[in-house]
XYZ file of C-alpha atoms in Angstrom:
499
model
C 0.000 0.000 0.000
C 1.532 3.321 -1.091
C 2.132 6.146 1.344
C -0.132 8.480 -0.627
C -2.993 5.957 -0.382
C -2.499 5.582 3.372
C -2.562 9.360 3.819
C -5.693 9.626 1.685
C -7.359 7.105 3.995
C -6.087 8.842 7.128
C -7.077 12.414 6.301
C -10.863 11.937 6.748
C -10.238 10.391 10.186
C -8.025 13.300 11.235
C -10.518 15.830 9.902
C -13.365 14.154 11.818
C -11.416 14.134 15.092
C -10.290 17.740 14.623
C -13.864 18.784 13.813
C -15.072 17.379 17.150
C -12.317 19.191 19.022
C -13.097 22.398 17.106
C -16.685 22.358 18.392
C -15.550 22.642 22.040
C -14.558 26.351 21.860
C -18.099 27.152 20.746
C -19.109 26.607 24.390
C -18.266 28.612 27.501
C -15.867 30.014 28.514
C -14.598 30.587 24.958
C -17.708 31.953 23.243
C -16.745 30.980 19.685
C -20.316 30.181 18.635
C -19.631 30.167 14.827
C -17.142 27.326 15.335
C -20.005 24.891 15.903
C -21.191 25.448 12.322
C -17.682 25.107 10.933
C -17.083 21.919 12.953
C -20.197 20.208 11.569
C -19.361 21.342 8.040
C -15.945 19.688 8.439
C -17.663 16.536 9.715
C -19.723 16.464 6.503
C -16.496 16.851 4.546
C -14.960 13.921 6.442
C -18.030 11.765 5.750
C -18.110 12.574 2.049
C -18.041 9.435 -0.104
C -17.575 7.072 2.856
C -19.134 3.644 3.041
C -21.405 3.131 6.086
C -18.721 1.323 8.116
C -16.159 4.045 7.444
C -18.833 6.617 8.215
C -19.286 5.061 11.651
C -15.614 5.354 12.555
C -15.352 8.909 11.256
C -18.442 9.931 13.206
C -17.100 8.152 16.299
C -13.816 10.056 16.058
C -15.781 13.312 15.851
C -17.476 12.295 19.100
C -14.137 11.418 20.698
C -12.806 14.869 19.813
C -15.923 16.616 21.139
C -16.291 14.642 24.362
C -12.591 14.053 24.945
C -11.758 17.760 24.994
C -15.158 18.910 26.266
C -15.816 16.699 29.305
C -12.467 15.209 30.264
C -12.945 17.039 33.562
C -14.916 13.959 34.688
C -11.501 12.554 35.632
C -11.242 15.214 38.372
C -14.468 14.032 40.007
C -13.389 10.391 39.960
C -9.787 10.840 41.054
C -9.407 13.937 43.183
C -12.781 13.867 44.951
C -13.961 10.285 44.411
C -10.707 8.866 45.836
C -10.288 6.632 42.808
C -6.687 5.799 41.760
C -5.542 8.124 38.967
C -4.967 5.395 36.343
C -8.398 3.903 37.010
C -10.080 7.330 36.889
C -8.398 8.159 33.597
C -9.315 4.781 32.128
C -12.965 5.100 33.141
C -13.096 8.636 31.754
C -11.757 7.369 28.431
C -14.334 4.574 28.456
C -17.078 7.137 29.111
C -15.837 9.356 26.280
C -15.684 6.374 23.916
C -19.225 5.358 24.893
C -20.665 8.860 24.373
C -18.884 9.023 21.005
C -20.964 6.044 19.846
C -23.905 8.396 19.259
C -21.838 10.220 16.654
C -20.656 6.931 15.205
C -24.298 6.019 14.641
C -24.744 9.437 13.022
C -21.928 8.760 10.529
C -23.135 5.246 9.752
C -26.780 6.237 9.352
C -26.013 9.225 7.141
C -23.970 7.125 4.720
C -26.403 4.207 4.895
C -29.680 6.100 4.546
C -28.793 9.157 2.482
C -26.919 7.711 -0.467
C -28.900 9.807 -2.940
C -28.400 13.451 -3.981
C -25.900 15.375 -1.846
C -28.395 18.028 -0.809
C -30.677 15.388 0.705
C -28.010 14.190 3.088
C -26.630 17.623 3.972
C -29.895 19.537 4.327
C -32.368 16.917 5.532
C -30.814 13.744 6.921
C -27.718 15.213 8.592
C -29.466 17.929 10.665
C -32.257 15.529 11.589
C -29.959 12.691 12.632
C -27.659 14.997 14.592
C -30.478 16.490 16.660
C -32.376 13.240 17.205
C -29.219 11.549 18.501
C -28.333 14.586 20.634
C -31.845 14.460 22.117
C -31.534 10.702 22.663
C -28.227 11.215 24.464
C -30.035 13.668 26.731
C -32.313 11.058 28.314
C -31.202 7.497 27.488
C -29.691 5.677 30.521
C -30.625 8.696 32.751
C -29.146 11.020 30.121
C -26.032 13.097 29.562
C -27.176 16.261 27.759
C -23.885 18.123 28.198
C -22.409 19.815 25.092
C -25.649 20.014 23.137
C -24.659 22.463 20.403
C -27.531 24.847 21.151
C -25.942 25.839 24.462
C -23.031 27.444 22.691
C -25.358 29.787 20.771
C -26.823 31.810 23.635
C -24.362 34.654 23.085
C -24.854 34.687 19.317
C -27.603 35.595 16.824
C -29.303 32.200 17.181
C -30.201 32.954 20.817
C -33.699 34.001 19.750
C -34.567 30.450 18.719
C -34.051 29.111 22.272
C -37.301 30.425 23.885
C -39.169 29.277 20.794
C -37.833 25.754 20.223
C -35.356 25.155 23.065
C -31.706 24.200 23.020
C -32.279 21.232 20.700
C -34.071 23.533 18.284
C -31.017 25.782 18.262
C -28.886 22.674 17.639
C -31.080 21.870 14.631
C -30.479 25.357 13.232
C -26.718 24.928 13.767
C -26.701 21.552 11.985
C -28.810 22.884 9.115
C -26.490 25.894 8.846
C -23.518 23.532 8.597
C -25.261 21.589 5.825
C -25.985 24.791 3.925
C -22.400 25.963 4.336
C -20.952 22.634 3.174
C -23.351 22.363 0.240
C -22.761 25.930 -0.936
C -18.965 25.639 -0.778
C -18.517 22.044 -1.867
C -21.345 21.230 -4.241
C -23.162 24.126 -5.853
C -22.428 27.269 -7.800
C -24.373 30.269 -9.035
C -28.038 30.395 -8.043
C -27.783 27.334 -5.822
C -25.044 28.926 -3.739
C -26.958 32.187 -3.536
C -30.057 30.309 -2.357
C -28.102 28.450 0.322
C -26.571 31.673 1.613
C -29.989 33.346 1.579
C -31.418 30.594 3.780
C -28.464 31.030 6.141
C -29.232 34.741 6.406
C -32.895 33.965 7.170
C -31.980 31.460 9.897
C -29.456 33.703 11.621
C -31.323 36.952 11.021
C -34.516 35.301 12.240
C -32.763 34.278 15.447
C -31.639 37.861 16.003
C -35.176 39.174 15.342
C -36.771 36.646 17.699
C -34.333 37.695 20.431
C -36.031 41.094 20.522
C -39.329 39.563 21.702
C -40.484 39.168 25.311
C -42.525 35.997 25.699
C -43.423 36.549 29.375
C -44.739 39.474 31.427
C -43.712 41.023 34.757
C -45.905 40.324 37.776
C -45.859 42.527 40.841
C -42.918 44.363 42.331
C -39.288 43.284 41.793
C -37.514 41.336 44.536
C -34.111 42.085 45.988
C -32.232 38.772 45.836
C -28.812 37.520 46.939
C -26.789 34.390 46.223
C -23.928 33.423 48.539
C -20.854 31.309 47.862
C -18.731 30.181 50.822
C -16.054 28.504 48.659
C -15.725 25.434 50.886
C -13.156 23.035 49.324
C -14.698 19.710 48.348
C -11.929 17.848 50.176
C -13.145 19.170 53.565
C -16.831 19.755 52.825
C -18.036 16.679 54.724
C -15.411 16.782 57.472
C -17.304 17.074 60.816
C -14.558 19.256 62.254
C -15.090 21.960 59.632
C -18.899 21.987 59.984
C -19.098 24.895 62.477
C -16.807 27.035 60.315
C -18.979 26.298 57.268
C -22.121 27.383 59.118
C -20.436 30.586 60.304
C -19.329 31.388 56.747
C -22.874 31.203 55.369
C -24.372 33.152 58.263
C -21.774 35.911 57.852
C -22.313 36.094 54.092
C -26.079 36.288 54.622
C -25.699 39.154 57.118
C -23.342 40.992 54.758
C -26.128 41.466 52.240
C -28.485 43.103 54.725
C -32.163 43.543 53.964
C -33.126 41.450 50.951
C -36.254 39.569 49.988
C -34.623 36.210 49.247
C -31.192 34.675 49.902
C -30.040 31.424 48.254
C -27.338 29.119 49.648
C -25.735 26.338 47.532
C -26.421 22.624 47.218
C -25.842 20.753 50.535
C -24.521 24.015 51.950
C -24.982 22.575 55.449
C -23.000 19.324 55.827
C -25.411 17.501 58.127
C -28.996 16.263 58.147
C -31.950 18.568 58.697
C -33.128 16.693 61.792
C -29.700 17.181 63.416
C -29.529 20.907 62.613
C -33.206 21.725 63.157
C -33.099 22.897 66.781
C -29.620 24.473 67.001
C -29.653 26.261 63.631
C -32.644 26.004 61.287
C -35.445 27.097 63.641
C -33.543 30.127 65.042
C -32.475 31.098 61.503
C -36.078 30.865 60.281
C -37.243 33.063 63.158
C -34.658 35.738 62.357
C -35.575 35.552 58.654
C -39.265 36.100 59.434
C -38.431 39.082 61.606
C -36.348 40.593 58.802
C -38.917 39.832 56.093
C -36.432 37.602 54.267
C -36.845 34.186 52.690
C -33.828 31.841 52.834
C -33.427 28.889 50.477
C -30.646 26.455 51.305
C -29.385 23.041 50.266
C -29.371 20.398 52.980
C -29.621 16.572 53.194
C -32.953 15.345 54.585
C -33.523 11.821 55.891
C -36.667 9.941 56.780
C -37.528 9.570 60.476
C -36.480 5.912 60.528
C -33.000 6.905 59.308
C -33.368 4.844 56.128
C -33.657 6.780 52.896
C -32.221 10.269 52.584
C -32.585 13.005 49.976
C -30.652 15.831 48.385
C -33.005 18.660 49.266
C -33.778 22.350 49.027
C -35.319 23.908 52.136
C -37.158 27.235 52.082
C -37.567 28.991 55.425
C -38.960 32.362 56.455
C -42.631 33.245 56.153
C -43.343 29.650 55.035
C -41.359 26.404 55.115
C -41.255 24.124 52.106
C -38.983 21.400 50.702
C -37.968 20.096 47.321
C -36.243 16.698 46.961
C -33.985 16.224 43.956
C -35.659 14.023 41.351
C -32.931 13.435 38.732
C -29.918 11.941 40.491
C -26.364 11.590 39.154
C -25.258 7.938 38.719
C -22.334 7.092 41.041
C -22.253 10.656 42.369
C -25.648 10.509 44.130
C -26.841 6.951 43.731
C -25.096 3.663 43.060
C -26.589 1.676 40.141
C -26.016 -2.055 39.788
C -24.499 -2.383 43.276
C -24.409 -6.176 43.101
C -22.504 -6.164 39.791
C -20.164 -3.255 40.448
C -19.107 -3.999 44.005
C -15.308 -3.658 43.552
C -15.678 -0.479 41.487
C -17.994 1.101 44.052
C -15.528 0.225 46.814
C -12.911 2.284 44.952
C -15.282 5.224 44.498
C -15.520 6.555 48.056
C -17.879 9.511 47.782
C -19.604 10.882 50.913
C -23.394 10.995 50.709
C -23.467 9.029 47.457
C -26.617 6.958 47.908
C -29.467 9.480 47.890
C -33.021 8.451 47.136
C -34.986 10.027 44.322
C -37.589 12.659 45.141
C -41.097 11.750 44.043
C -42.646 15.201 43.552
C -44.773 15.410 40.435
C -43.358 18.847 39.563
C -40.192 20.754 40.538
C -41.933 23.500 42.530
C -40.846 25.110 45.810
C -42.864 27.708 47.710
C -40.586 30.623 48.632
C -42.603 33.188 50.556
C -45.480 34.347 48.399
C -44.029 32.942 45.183
C -43.914 29.424 43.721
C -40.437 28.864 42.315
C -39.045 26.390 39.776
C -36.385 24.415 41.675
C -33.427 22.389 40.424
C -30.426 20.900 42.191
C -27.047 20.491 40.502
C -27.261 19.123 36.979
C -31.054 18.831 37.052
C -30.889 22.152 35.232
C -29.378 20.327 32.235
C -32.783 18.730 31.570
C -34.900 21.530 30.150
C -37.963 19.385 29.512
C -38.082 18.485 33.220
C -37.596 22.029 34.500
C -40.463 23.484 32.460
C -42.809 21.196 34.405
C -42.726 23.987 37.024
C -44.342 26.395 34.552
C -46.389 28.482 34.219
C -46.855 28.633 38.014
C -43.202 29.354 38.855
C -42.509 33.085 39.061
C -38.724 32.654 38.901
C -36.163 29.836 39.055
C -33.598 28.698 41.620
C -30.706 26.364 40.892
C -28.216 25.277 43.540
C -25.118 23.276 42.727
C -21.768 22.046 43.998
C -19.428 22.440 41.041
C -16.434 21.929 43.331
C -16.583 18.351 42.001
C -15.068 19.569 38.733
C -12.144 21.594 40.062
C -10.682 24.432 37.993
C -11.885 23.121 34.634
C -14.300 23.958 31.827
C -17.220 22.396 33.709
C -18.277 25.352 35.961
C -18.349 27.656 32.930
C -20.299 25.129 30.863
C -22.743 24.608 33.731
C -23.400 28.342 34.065
C -24.119 28.434 30.326
C -26.628 25.615 30.775
C -28.368 27.561 33.566
C -28.553 30.613 31.321
C -30.273 28.493 28.665
C -32.895 27.394 31.197
C -33.687 31.029 32.006
C -34.094 31.697 28.278
C -36.270 28.668 27.621
C -38.609 29.479 30.501
C -38.633 33.275 30.265
C -37.829 33.506 33.975
C -35.099 35.109 36.082
C -32.841 32.548 37.728
C -30.877 32.587 41.004
C -27.895 30.236 40.961
C -25.860 29.546 44.108
C -22.893 27.184 44.026
C -20.389 26.035 46.606
C -17.198 27.179 44.853
C -18.581 28.991 41.802
C -19.723 30.186 39.444
C -22.738 31.679 41.280
C -24.877 34.144 39.349
C -28.109 36.083 39.041
C -29.525 35.668 35.525
C -32.372 37.565 33.888
C -35.196 36.091 31.799
C -33.193 36.670 28.577
C -30.337 34.500 29.835
C -28.051 37.453 30.577
C -25.869 37.380 33.709
C -26.741 40.403 35.854
C -24.300 39.649 38.671
C -21.855 36.826 39.315
C -19.409 35.535 41.906
C -16.210 34.233 40.271
C -15.049 30.691 40.859
C -13.042 29.938 44.016
C -13.965 33.213 45.713
C -15.840 33.584 49.008
C -18.536 36.173 48.537
C -21.979 36.868 47.182
C -23.963 38.922 44.735
C -27.206 40.902 44.939
C -29.551 42.250 42.310
C -33.211 42.860 41.610
C -35.167 40.070 39.971
C -38.627 40.317 38.478
C -41.292 37.650 39.096
C -42.943 36.874 35.770
C -46.130 35.387 34.317
C -46.817 33.595 31.063
C -44.898 30.972 29.149
C -42.575 30.805 26.175
C -43.509 28.518 23.266
C -40.861 26.056 24.483
C -42.334 26.065 28.000
C -45.722 25.178 26.526
C -44.649 22.494 24.047
C -41.210 21.277 25.195
C -39.016 19.314 22.794
C -41.915 17.713 20.904
C -41.979 20.153 17.935
C -38.237 19.759 17.299
C -38.348 15.965 17.605
C -41.343 15.760 15.255
C -39.765 18.161 12.745
C -36.438 16.291 12.787
C -38.256 12.976 12.333
C -40.208 14.323 9.343
C -37.006 15.690 7.818
C -35.350 12.291 8.219
C -38.297 10.390 6.705
C -38.462 12.790 3.776
C -34.710 12.576 3.256
C -34.759 8.778 3.231
C -37.663 8.743 0.777
C -35.912 11.165 -1.601
C -32.625 9.286 -1.328
C -34.266 5.986 -2.253
C -35.928 7.565 -5.282
């Protein structure tokens, strides 16, 4: 086999891998939103002319590039905070990346298997449809991992206006269609065809900008003065009983620093002990002082059943009323241990405190905070937009608490803040986000950060938020319109290809 032939065979693989890596800077903290379109256009170039089997491996390498560079921070959770040996943590992270990349392998195989007809059918119908359907599938199959959905990277660009209308997956569909139009106009057509493709691109991106000027929800009542506090407690000592009193003092001092406010939010499991243990010495006196000051306090705390059996990752609202929300969408291995009987040795390696929570059974993610019902989410529950909108239209604003200390100084806290911003956009609600080590933020209903607390800083932030009424189109319909549209595009593409 000649060297030139080997290089010709290798180039599509390298292009596919590089395209996946190129998509990562389209997300926070980089903000290179156009790179997502370019990355998918390069993936189409890599898939050009491939047989289905070759298409699978090229698509899989795209996924390895995307996930390998985008979520390799999972190693930090396993090794540094899960007490797993470094080689084992790195191996399991690679296995996870390889498994997530299978979705993109299926994309490459299916595109070359199903869309073997005219080029425009594959690029403009089958490719966008397959990409979004598989991205949506990845978001819920086996509890779901919706991280790095391409729509998240567009909330600082012209396509942001599509998010309240059709959600993050709808924005992903526009990105994938834009990539198909770009590839087709550069690679396959000339003259009027190229002009038409570029005109459609202008409509998609200009339409997103125009939609961003609309307000889908309406203010209700007077604004609230809100604060989020961030004590910056290192994950390594968070559950150490000896540091518990210092942790409590830190949150009480931060709460006093922000004076008279309507609502204060503390992070996920801010208090490192069970509610029944802290009720008399801390929670009841704190609630009494909050009532006297006219303040509502929302804090993360573990709650266990009276018999000491099951326990929950919970949000507790105290002040004029007391209410609780138990986390419903738990993180495998981080908050519950699947397949205990099969994975005994692995679980013994993964020594995570409080890692066997029970799932909350509330029908909807609502928490009563004073006079207002609030849409509640804990940690990466906010990555599941279709679940969060179950709180609407009753919820007047949103609260998310998290402990992103698990991810260290990596891309993850920035990516997670971007996800929270997308939830504010999709729901048309202001959002209060308090995290243990950052990034905490107050976000308006357009997904813009009003105030933030940088990562690894002890402090807080205050701003006015506006309770709101009404619902965005996405809040009313969820992901169904995008899934149906993508399915119809795929069916039409297959039919045209077979003709």
